[in-house]
PDB file of C-alpha atoms in Angstrom:
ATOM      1  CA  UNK A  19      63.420  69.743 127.065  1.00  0.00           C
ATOM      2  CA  UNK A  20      60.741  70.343 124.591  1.00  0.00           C
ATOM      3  CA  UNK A  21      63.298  71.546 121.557  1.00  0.00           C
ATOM      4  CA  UNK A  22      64.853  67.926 122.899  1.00  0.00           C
ATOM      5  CA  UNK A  23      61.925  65.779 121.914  1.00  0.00           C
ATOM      6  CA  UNK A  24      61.357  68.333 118.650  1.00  0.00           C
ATOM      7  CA  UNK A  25      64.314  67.234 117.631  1.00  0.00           C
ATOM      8  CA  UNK A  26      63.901  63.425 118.114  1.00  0.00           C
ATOM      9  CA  UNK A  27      60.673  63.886 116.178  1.00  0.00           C
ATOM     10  CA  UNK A  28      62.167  65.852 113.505  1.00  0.00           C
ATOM     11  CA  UNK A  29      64.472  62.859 112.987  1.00  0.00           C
ATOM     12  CA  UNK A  30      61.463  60.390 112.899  1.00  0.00           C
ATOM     13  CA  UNK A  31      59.421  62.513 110.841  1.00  0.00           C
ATOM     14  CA  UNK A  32      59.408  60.076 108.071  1.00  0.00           C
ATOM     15  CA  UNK A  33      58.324  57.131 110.170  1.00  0.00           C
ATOM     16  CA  UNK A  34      55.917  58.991 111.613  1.00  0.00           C
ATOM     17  CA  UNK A  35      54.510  59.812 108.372  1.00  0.00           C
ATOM     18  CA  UNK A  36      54.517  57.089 107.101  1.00  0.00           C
ATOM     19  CA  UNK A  37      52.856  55.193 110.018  1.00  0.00           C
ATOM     20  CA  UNK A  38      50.481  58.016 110.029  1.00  0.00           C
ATOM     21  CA  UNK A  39      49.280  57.630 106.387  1.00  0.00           C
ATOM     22  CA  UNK A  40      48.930  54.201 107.389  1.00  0.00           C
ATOM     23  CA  UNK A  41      46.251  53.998 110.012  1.00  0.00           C
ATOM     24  CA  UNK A  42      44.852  57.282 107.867  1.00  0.00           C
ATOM     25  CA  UNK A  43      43.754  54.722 105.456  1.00  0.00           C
ATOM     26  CA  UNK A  44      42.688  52.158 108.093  1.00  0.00           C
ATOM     27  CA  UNK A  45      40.904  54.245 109.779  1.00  0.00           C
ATOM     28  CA  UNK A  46      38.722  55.651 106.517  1.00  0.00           C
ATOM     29  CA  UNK A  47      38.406  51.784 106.176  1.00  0.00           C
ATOM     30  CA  UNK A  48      36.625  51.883 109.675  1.00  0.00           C
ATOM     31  CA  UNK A  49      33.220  52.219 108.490  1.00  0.00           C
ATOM     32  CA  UNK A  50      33.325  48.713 106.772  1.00  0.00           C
ATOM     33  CA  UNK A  51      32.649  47.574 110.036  1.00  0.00           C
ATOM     34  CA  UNK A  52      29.927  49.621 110.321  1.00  0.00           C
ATOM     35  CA  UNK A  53      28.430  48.674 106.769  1.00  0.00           C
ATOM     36  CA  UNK A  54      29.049  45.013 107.670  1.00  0.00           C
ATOM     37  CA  UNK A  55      26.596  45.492 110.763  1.00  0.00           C
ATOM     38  CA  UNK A  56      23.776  47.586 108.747  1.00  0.00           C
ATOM     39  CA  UNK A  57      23.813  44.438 105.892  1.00  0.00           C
ATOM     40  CA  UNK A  58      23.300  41.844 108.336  1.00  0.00           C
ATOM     41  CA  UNK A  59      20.583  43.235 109.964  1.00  0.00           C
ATOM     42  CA  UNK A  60      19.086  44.747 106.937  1.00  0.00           C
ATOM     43  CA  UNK A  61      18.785  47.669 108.396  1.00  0.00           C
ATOM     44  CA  UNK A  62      20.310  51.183 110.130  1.00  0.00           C
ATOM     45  CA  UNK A  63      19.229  51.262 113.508  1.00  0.00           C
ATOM     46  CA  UNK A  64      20.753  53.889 115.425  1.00  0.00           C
ATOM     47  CA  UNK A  65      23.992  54.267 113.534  1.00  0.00           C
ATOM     48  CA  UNK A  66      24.649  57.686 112.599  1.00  0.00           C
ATOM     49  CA  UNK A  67      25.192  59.300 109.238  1.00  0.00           C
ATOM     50  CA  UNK A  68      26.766  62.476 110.066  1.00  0.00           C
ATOM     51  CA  UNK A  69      29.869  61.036 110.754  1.00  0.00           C
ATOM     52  CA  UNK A  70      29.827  59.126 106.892  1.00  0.00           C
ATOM     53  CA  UNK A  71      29.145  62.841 105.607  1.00  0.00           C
ATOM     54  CA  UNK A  72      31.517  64.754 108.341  1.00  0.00           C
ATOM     55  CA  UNK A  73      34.459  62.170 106.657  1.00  0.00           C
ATOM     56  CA  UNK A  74      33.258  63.215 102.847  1.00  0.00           C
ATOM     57  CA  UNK A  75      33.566  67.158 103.876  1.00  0.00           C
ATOM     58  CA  UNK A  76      37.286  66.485 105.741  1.00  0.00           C
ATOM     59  CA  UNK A  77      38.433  64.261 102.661  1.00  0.00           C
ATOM     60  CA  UNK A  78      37.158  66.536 100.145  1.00  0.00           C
ATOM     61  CA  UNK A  79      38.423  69.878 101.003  1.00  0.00           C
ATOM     62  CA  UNK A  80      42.186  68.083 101.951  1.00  0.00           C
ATOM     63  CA  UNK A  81      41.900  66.537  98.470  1.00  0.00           C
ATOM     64  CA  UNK A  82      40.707  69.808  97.202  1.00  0.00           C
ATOM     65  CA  UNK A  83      44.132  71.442  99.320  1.00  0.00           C
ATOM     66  CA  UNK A  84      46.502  69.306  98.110  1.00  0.00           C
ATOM     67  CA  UNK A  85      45.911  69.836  94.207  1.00  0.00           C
ATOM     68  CA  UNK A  86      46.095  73.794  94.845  1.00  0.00           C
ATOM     69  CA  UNK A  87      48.947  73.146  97.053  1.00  0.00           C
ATOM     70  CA  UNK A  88      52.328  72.192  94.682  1.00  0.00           C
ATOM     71  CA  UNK A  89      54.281  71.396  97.174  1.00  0.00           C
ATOM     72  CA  UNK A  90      52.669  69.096  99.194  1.00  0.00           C
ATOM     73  CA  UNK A  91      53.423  65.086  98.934  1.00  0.00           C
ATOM     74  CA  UNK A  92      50.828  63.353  96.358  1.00  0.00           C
ATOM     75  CA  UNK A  93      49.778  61.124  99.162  1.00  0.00           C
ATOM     76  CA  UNK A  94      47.792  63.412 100.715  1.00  0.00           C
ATOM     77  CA  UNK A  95      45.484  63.386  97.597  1.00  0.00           C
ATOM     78  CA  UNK A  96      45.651  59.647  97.558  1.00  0.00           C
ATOM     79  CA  UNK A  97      44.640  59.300 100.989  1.00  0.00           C
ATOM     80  CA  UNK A  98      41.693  62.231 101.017  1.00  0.00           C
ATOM     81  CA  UNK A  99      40.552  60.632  97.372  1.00  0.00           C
ATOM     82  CA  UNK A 100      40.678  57.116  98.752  1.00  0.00           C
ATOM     83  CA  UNK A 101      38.095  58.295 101.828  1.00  0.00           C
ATOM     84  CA  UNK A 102      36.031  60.175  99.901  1.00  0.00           C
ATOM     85  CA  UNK A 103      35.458  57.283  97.190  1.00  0.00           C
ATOM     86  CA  UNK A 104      34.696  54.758 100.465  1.00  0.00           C
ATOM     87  CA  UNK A 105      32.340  57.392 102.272  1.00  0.00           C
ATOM     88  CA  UNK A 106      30.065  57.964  98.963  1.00  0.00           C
ATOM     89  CA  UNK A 107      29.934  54.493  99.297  1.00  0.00           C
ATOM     90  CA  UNK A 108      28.858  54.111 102.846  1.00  0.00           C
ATOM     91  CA  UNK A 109      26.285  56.527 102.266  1.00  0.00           C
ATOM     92  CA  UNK A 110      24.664  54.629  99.117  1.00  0.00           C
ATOM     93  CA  UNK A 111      24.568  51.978 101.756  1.00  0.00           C
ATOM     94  CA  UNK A 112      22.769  53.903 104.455  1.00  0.00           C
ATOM     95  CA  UNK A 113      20.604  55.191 102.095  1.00  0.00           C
ATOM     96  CA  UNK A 114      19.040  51.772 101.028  1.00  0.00           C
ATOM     97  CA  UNK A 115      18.724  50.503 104.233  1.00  0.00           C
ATOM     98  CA  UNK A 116      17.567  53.719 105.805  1.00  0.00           C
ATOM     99  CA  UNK A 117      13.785  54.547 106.410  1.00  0.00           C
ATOM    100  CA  UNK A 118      14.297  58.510 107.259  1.00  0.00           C
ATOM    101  CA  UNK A 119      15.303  58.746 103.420  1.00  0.00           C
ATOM    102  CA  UNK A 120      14.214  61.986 103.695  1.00  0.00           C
ATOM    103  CA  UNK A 121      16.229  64.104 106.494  1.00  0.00           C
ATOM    104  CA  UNK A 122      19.501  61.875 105.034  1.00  0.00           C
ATOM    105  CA  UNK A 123      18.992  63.978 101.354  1.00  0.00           C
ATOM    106  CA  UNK A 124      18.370  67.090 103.244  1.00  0.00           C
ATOM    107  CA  UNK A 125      21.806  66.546 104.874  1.00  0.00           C
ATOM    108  CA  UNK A 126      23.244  65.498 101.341  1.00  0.00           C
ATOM    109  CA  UNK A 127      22.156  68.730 100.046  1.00  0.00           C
ATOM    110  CA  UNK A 128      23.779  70.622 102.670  1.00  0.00           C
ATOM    111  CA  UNK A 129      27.024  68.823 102.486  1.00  0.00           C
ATOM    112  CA  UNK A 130      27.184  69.717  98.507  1.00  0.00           C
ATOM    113  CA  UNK A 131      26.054  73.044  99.176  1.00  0.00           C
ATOM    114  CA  UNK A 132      28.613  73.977 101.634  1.00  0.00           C
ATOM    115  CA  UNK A 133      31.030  72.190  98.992  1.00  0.00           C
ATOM    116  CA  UNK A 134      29.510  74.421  96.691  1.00  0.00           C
ATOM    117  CA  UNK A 135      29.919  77.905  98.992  1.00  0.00           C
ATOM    118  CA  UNK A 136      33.301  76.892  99.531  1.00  0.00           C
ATOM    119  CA  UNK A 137      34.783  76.454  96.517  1.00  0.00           C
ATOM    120  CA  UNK A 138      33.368  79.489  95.121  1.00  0.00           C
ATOM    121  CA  UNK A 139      34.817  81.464  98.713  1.00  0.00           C
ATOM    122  CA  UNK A 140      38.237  80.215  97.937  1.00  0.00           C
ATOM    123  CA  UNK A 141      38.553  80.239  94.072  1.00  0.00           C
ATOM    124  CA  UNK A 142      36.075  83.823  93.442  1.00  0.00           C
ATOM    125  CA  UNK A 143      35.963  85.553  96.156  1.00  0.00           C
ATOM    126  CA  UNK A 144      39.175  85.173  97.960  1.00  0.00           C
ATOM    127  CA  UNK A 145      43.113  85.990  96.417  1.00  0.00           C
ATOM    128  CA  UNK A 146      45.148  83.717  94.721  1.00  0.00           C
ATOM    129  CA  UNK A 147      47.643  84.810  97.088  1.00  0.00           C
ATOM    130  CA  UNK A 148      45.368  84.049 100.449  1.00  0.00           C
ATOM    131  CA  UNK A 149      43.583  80.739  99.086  1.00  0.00           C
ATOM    132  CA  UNK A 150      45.752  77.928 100.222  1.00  0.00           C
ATOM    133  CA  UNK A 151      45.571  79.817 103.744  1.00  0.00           C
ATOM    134  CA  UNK A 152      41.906  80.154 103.836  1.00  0.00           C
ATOM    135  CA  UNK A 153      40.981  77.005 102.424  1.00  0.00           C
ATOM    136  CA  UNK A 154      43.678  75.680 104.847  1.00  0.00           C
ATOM    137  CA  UNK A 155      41.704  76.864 107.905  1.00  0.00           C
ATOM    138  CA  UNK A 156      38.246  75.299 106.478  1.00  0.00           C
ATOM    139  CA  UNK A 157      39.764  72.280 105.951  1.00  0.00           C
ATOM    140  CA  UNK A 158      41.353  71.838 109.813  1.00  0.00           C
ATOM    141  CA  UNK A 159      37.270  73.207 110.682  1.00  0.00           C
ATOM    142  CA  UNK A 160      36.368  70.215 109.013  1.00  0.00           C
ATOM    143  CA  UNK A 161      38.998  67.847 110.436  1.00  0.00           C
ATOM    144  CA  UNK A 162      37.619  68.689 113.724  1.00  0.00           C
ATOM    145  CA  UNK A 163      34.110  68.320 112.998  1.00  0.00           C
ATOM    146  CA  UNK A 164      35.023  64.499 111.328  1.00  0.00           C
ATOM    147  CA  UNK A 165      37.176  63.563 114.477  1.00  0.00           C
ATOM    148  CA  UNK A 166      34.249  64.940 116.786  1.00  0.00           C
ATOM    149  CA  UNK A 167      31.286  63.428 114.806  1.00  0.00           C
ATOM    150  CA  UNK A 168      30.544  60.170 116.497  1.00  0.00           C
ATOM    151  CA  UNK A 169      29.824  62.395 119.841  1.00  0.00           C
ATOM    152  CA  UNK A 170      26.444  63.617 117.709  1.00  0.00           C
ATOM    153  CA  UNK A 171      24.804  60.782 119.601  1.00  0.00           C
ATOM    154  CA  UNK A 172      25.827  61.531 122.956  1.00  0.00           C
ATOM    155  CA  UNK A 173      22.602  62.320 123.799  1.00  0.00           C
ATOM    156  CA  UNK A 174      21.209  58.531 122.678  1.00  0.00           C
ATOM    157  CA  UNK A 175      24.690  57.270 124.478  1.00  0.00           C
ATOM    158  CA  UNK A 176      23.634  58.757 127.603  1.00  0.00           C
ATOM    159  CA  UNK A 177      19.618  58.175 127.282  1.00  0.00           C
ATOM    160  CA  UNK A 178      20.087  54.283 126.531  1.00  0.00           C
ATOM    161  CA  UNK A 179      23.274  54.225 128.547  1.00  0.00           C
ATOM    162  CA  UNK A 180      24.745  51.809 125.417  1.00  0.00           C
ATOM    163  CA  UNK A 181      27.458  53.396 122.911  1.00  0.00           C
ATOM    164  CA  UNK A 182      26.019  50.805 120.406  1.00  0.00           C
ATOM    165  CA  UNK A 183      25.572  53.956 118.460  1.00  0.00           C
ATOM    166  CA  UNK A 184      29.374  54.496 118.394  1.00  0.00           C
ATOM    167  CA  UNK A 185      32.112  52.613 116.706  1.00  0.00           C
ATOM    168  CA  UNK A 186      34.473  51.475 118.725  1.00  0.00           C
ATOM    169  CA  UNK A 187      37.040  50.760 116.200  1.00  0.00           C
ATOM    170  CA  UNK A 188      36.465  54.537 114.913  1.00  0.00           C
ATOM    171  CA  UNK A 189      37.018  55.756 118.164  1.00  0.00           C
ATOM    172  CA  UNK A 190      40.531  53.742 118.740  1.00  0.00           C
ATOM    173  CA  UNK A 191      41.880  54.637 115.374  1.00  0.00           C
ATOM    174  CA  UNK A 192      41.092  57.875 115.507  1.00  0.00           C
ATOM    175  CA  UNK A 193      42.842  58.411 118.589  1.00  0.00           C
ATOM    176  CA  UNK A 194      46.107  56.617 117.236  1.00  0.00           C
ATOM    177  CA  UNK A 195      45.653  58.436 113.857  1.00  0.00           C
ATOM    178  CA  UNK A 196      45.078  62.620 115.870  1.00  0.00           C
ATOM    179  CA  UNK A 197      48.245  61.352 118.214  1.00  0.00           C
ATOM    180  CA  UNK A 198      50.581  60.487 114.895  1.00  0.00           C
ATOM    181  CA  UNK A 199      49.365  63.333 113.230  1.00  0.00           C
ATOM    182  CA  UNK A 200      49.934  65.500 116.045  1.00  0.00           C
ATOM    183  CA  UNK A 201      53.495  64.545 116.294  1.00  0.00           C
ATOM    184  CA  UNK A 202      54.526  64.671 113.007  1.00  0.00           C
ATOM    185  CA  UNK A 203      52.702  68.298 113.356  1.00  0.00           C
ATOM    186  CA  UNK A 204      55.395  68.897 116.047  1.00  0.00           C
ATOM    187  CA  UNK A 205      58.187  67.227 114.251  1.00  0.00           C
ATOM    188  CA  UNK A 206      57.902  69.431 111.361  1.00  0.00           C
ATOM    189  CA  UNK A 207      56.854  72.773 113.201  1.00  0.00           C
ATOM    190  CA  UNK A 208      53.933  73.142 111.099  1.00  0.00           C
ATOM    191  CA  UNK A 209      50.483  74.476 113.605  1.00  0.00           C
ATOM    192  CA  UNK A 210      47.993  73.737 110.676  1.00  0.00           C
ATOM    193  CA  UNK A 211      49.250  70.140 111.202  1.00  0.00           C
ATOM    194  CA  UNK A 212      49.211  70.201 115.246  1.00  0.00           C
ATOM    195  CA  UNK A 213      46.181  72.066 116.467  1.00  0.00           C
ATOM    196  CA  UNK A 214      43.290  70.593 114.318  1.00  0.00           C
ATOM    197  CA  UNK A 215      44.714  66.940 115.294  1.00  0.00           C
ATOM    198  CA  UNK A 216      45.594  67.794 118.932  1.00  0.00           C
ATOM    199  CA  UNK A 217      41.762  68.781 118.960  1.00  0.00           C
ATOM    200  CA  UNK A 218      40.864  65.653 117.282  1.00  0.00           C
ATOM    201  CA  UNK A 219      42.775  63.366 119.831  1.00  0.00           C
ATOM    202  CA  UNK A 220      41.243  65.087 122.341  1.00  0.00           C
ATOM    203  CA  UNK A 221      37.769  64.561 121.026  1.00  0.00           C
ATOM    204  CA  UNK A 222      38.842  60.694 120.446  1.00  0.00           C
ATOM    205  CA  UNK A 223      39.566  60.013 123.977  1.00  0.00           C
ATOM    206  CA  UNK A 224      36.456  61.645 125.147  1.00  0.00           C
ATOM    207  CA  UNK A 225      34.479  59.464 122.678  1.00  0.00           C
ATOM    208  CA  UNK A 226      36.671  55.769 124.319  1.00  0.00           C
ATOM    209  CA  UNK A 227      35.672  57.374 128.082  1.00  0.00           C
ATOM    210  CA  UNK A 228      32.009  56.861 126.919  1.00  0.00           C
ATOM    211  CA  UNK A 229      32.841  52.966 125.940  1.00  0.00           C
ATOM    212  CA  UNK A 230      33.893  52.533 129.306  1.00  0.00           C
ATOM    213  CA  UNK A 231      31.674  54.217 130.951  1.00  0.00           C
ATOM    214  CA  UNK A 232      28.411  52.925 128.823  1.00  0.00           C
ATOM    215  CA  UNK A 233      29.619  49.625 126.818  1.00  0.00           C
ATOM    216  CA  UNK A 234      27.953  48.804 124.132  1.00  0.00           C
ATOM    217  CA  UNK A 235      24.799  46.505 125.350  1.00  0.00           C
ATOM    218  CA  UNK A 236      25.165  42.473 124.629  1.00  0.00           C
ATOM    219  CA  UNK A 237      22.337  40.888 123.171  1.00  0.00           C
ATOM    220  CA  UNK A 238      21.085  38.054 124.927  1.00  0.00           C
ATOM    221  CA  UNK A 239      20.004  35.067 123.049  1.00  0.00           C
ATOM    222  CA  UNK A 240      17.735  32.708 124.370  1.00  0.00           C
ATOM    223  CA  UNK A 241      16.415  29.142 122.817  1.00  0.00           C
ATOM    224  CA  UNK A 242      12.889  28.320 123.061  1.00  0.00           C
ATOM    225  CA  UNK A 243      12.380  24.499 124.386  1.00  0.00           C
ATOM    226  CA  UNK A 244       9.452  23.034 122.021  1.00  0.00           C
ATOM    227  CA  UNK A 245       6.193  22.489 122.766  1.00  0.00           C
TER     228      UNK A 245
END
């Protein structure tokens, strides 16, 4: 049964690629939304950056795969390029508007300095022989940690019983997106493609139980009669 539905995949490997690249790029598009909210109120609330900086490590070190990697398909570097490019610029955003300037550059700093330890790792220290491997495995770490991200406020979720933290359209793409990429994993028997985005769709669907179980809070609006 299961080499049944392999096969079927295999044969819709393209479409799912395709479709899969797709909502890729819609869902690094995501945190428009996001910026959207911060400029009309002027300011960050309790919106996250981690997951802005999570999406920067994931894109990078795919990016950074895919040149090493000859025969993988150039859209892969498109895709990772295209996400890092928009979460730079989400976090110029949250930078202006946020007032813990402070802790946000600490995090920078970390983020370029596990860039940093990484690189050197894979182009020093290990083989020229082992580095697609090992930089393969650091990059699905990564993938997990950007699909899981939005659950670092799970505790404020919980506390204020509101995911107003949370993006919601995050969440629902990044289901679709782990689900695609998990079945073209299948499709073309590859596990580096399957486990990291298996884990990742997991992850999503925990993040859309918390919607439903604490929606986001509406604000109320009330007119004052005059004097």
């Amino acid at each position: 049964m299961f080499k049944d539905m392999k096969d079927s995949l295999y044969a819709w490997r393209h479409v799912l690629g395709y479709m899969a690249v797709v909502f890729t790029l819609a869902l690094f598009s995501a945190g428009i939304l996001t910026c959207r909210k911060i400029l009309i109120e002027k300011r960050v609330g309790v919106i996250p950056y981690i997951p802005f900086l999570a999406a920067s490590l994931n894109c990078f070190f795919w990016a950074t795969y895919s040149v090493l990697n000859e025969f993988w398909d150039n859209s892969i570097l498109f895709i990772n390029t295209f996400g890092l490019i928009l979460q730079v610029m989400y976090i110029v955003l949250y930078y202006y508007f946020t007032e813990d300037k402070t802790s946000l550059i600490r995090d920078i700093f970390i983020t370029c300095s596990i860039i940093g330890a990484v690189l050197f790792y894979v182009m020093v220290v290990v083989s020229e022989l082992n580095r697609l491997i090992h930089l393969g495995i650091i990059a699905n770490f990564f993938s997990i940690c950007f699909f899981g991200s939005p659950l670092s406020t799970m505790a404020v979720v919980v506390r204020t019983k509101s995911t107003e933290s949370m993006s919601l359209p995050f969440s629902v793409l990044s289901s679709l997106v782990t689900s695609l990429w998990t079945l073209y994993g299948v499709a073309i028997s590859d596990v580096y493609v399957q486990f990291p985005n298996f884990i990742g769709f997991i992850l999503s669907l925990i993040q859309l139980s918390l919607f439903c179980v604490y929606p986001p809070k509406k604000k109320v609006f009330t007119i004052q009669s005059p004097a």
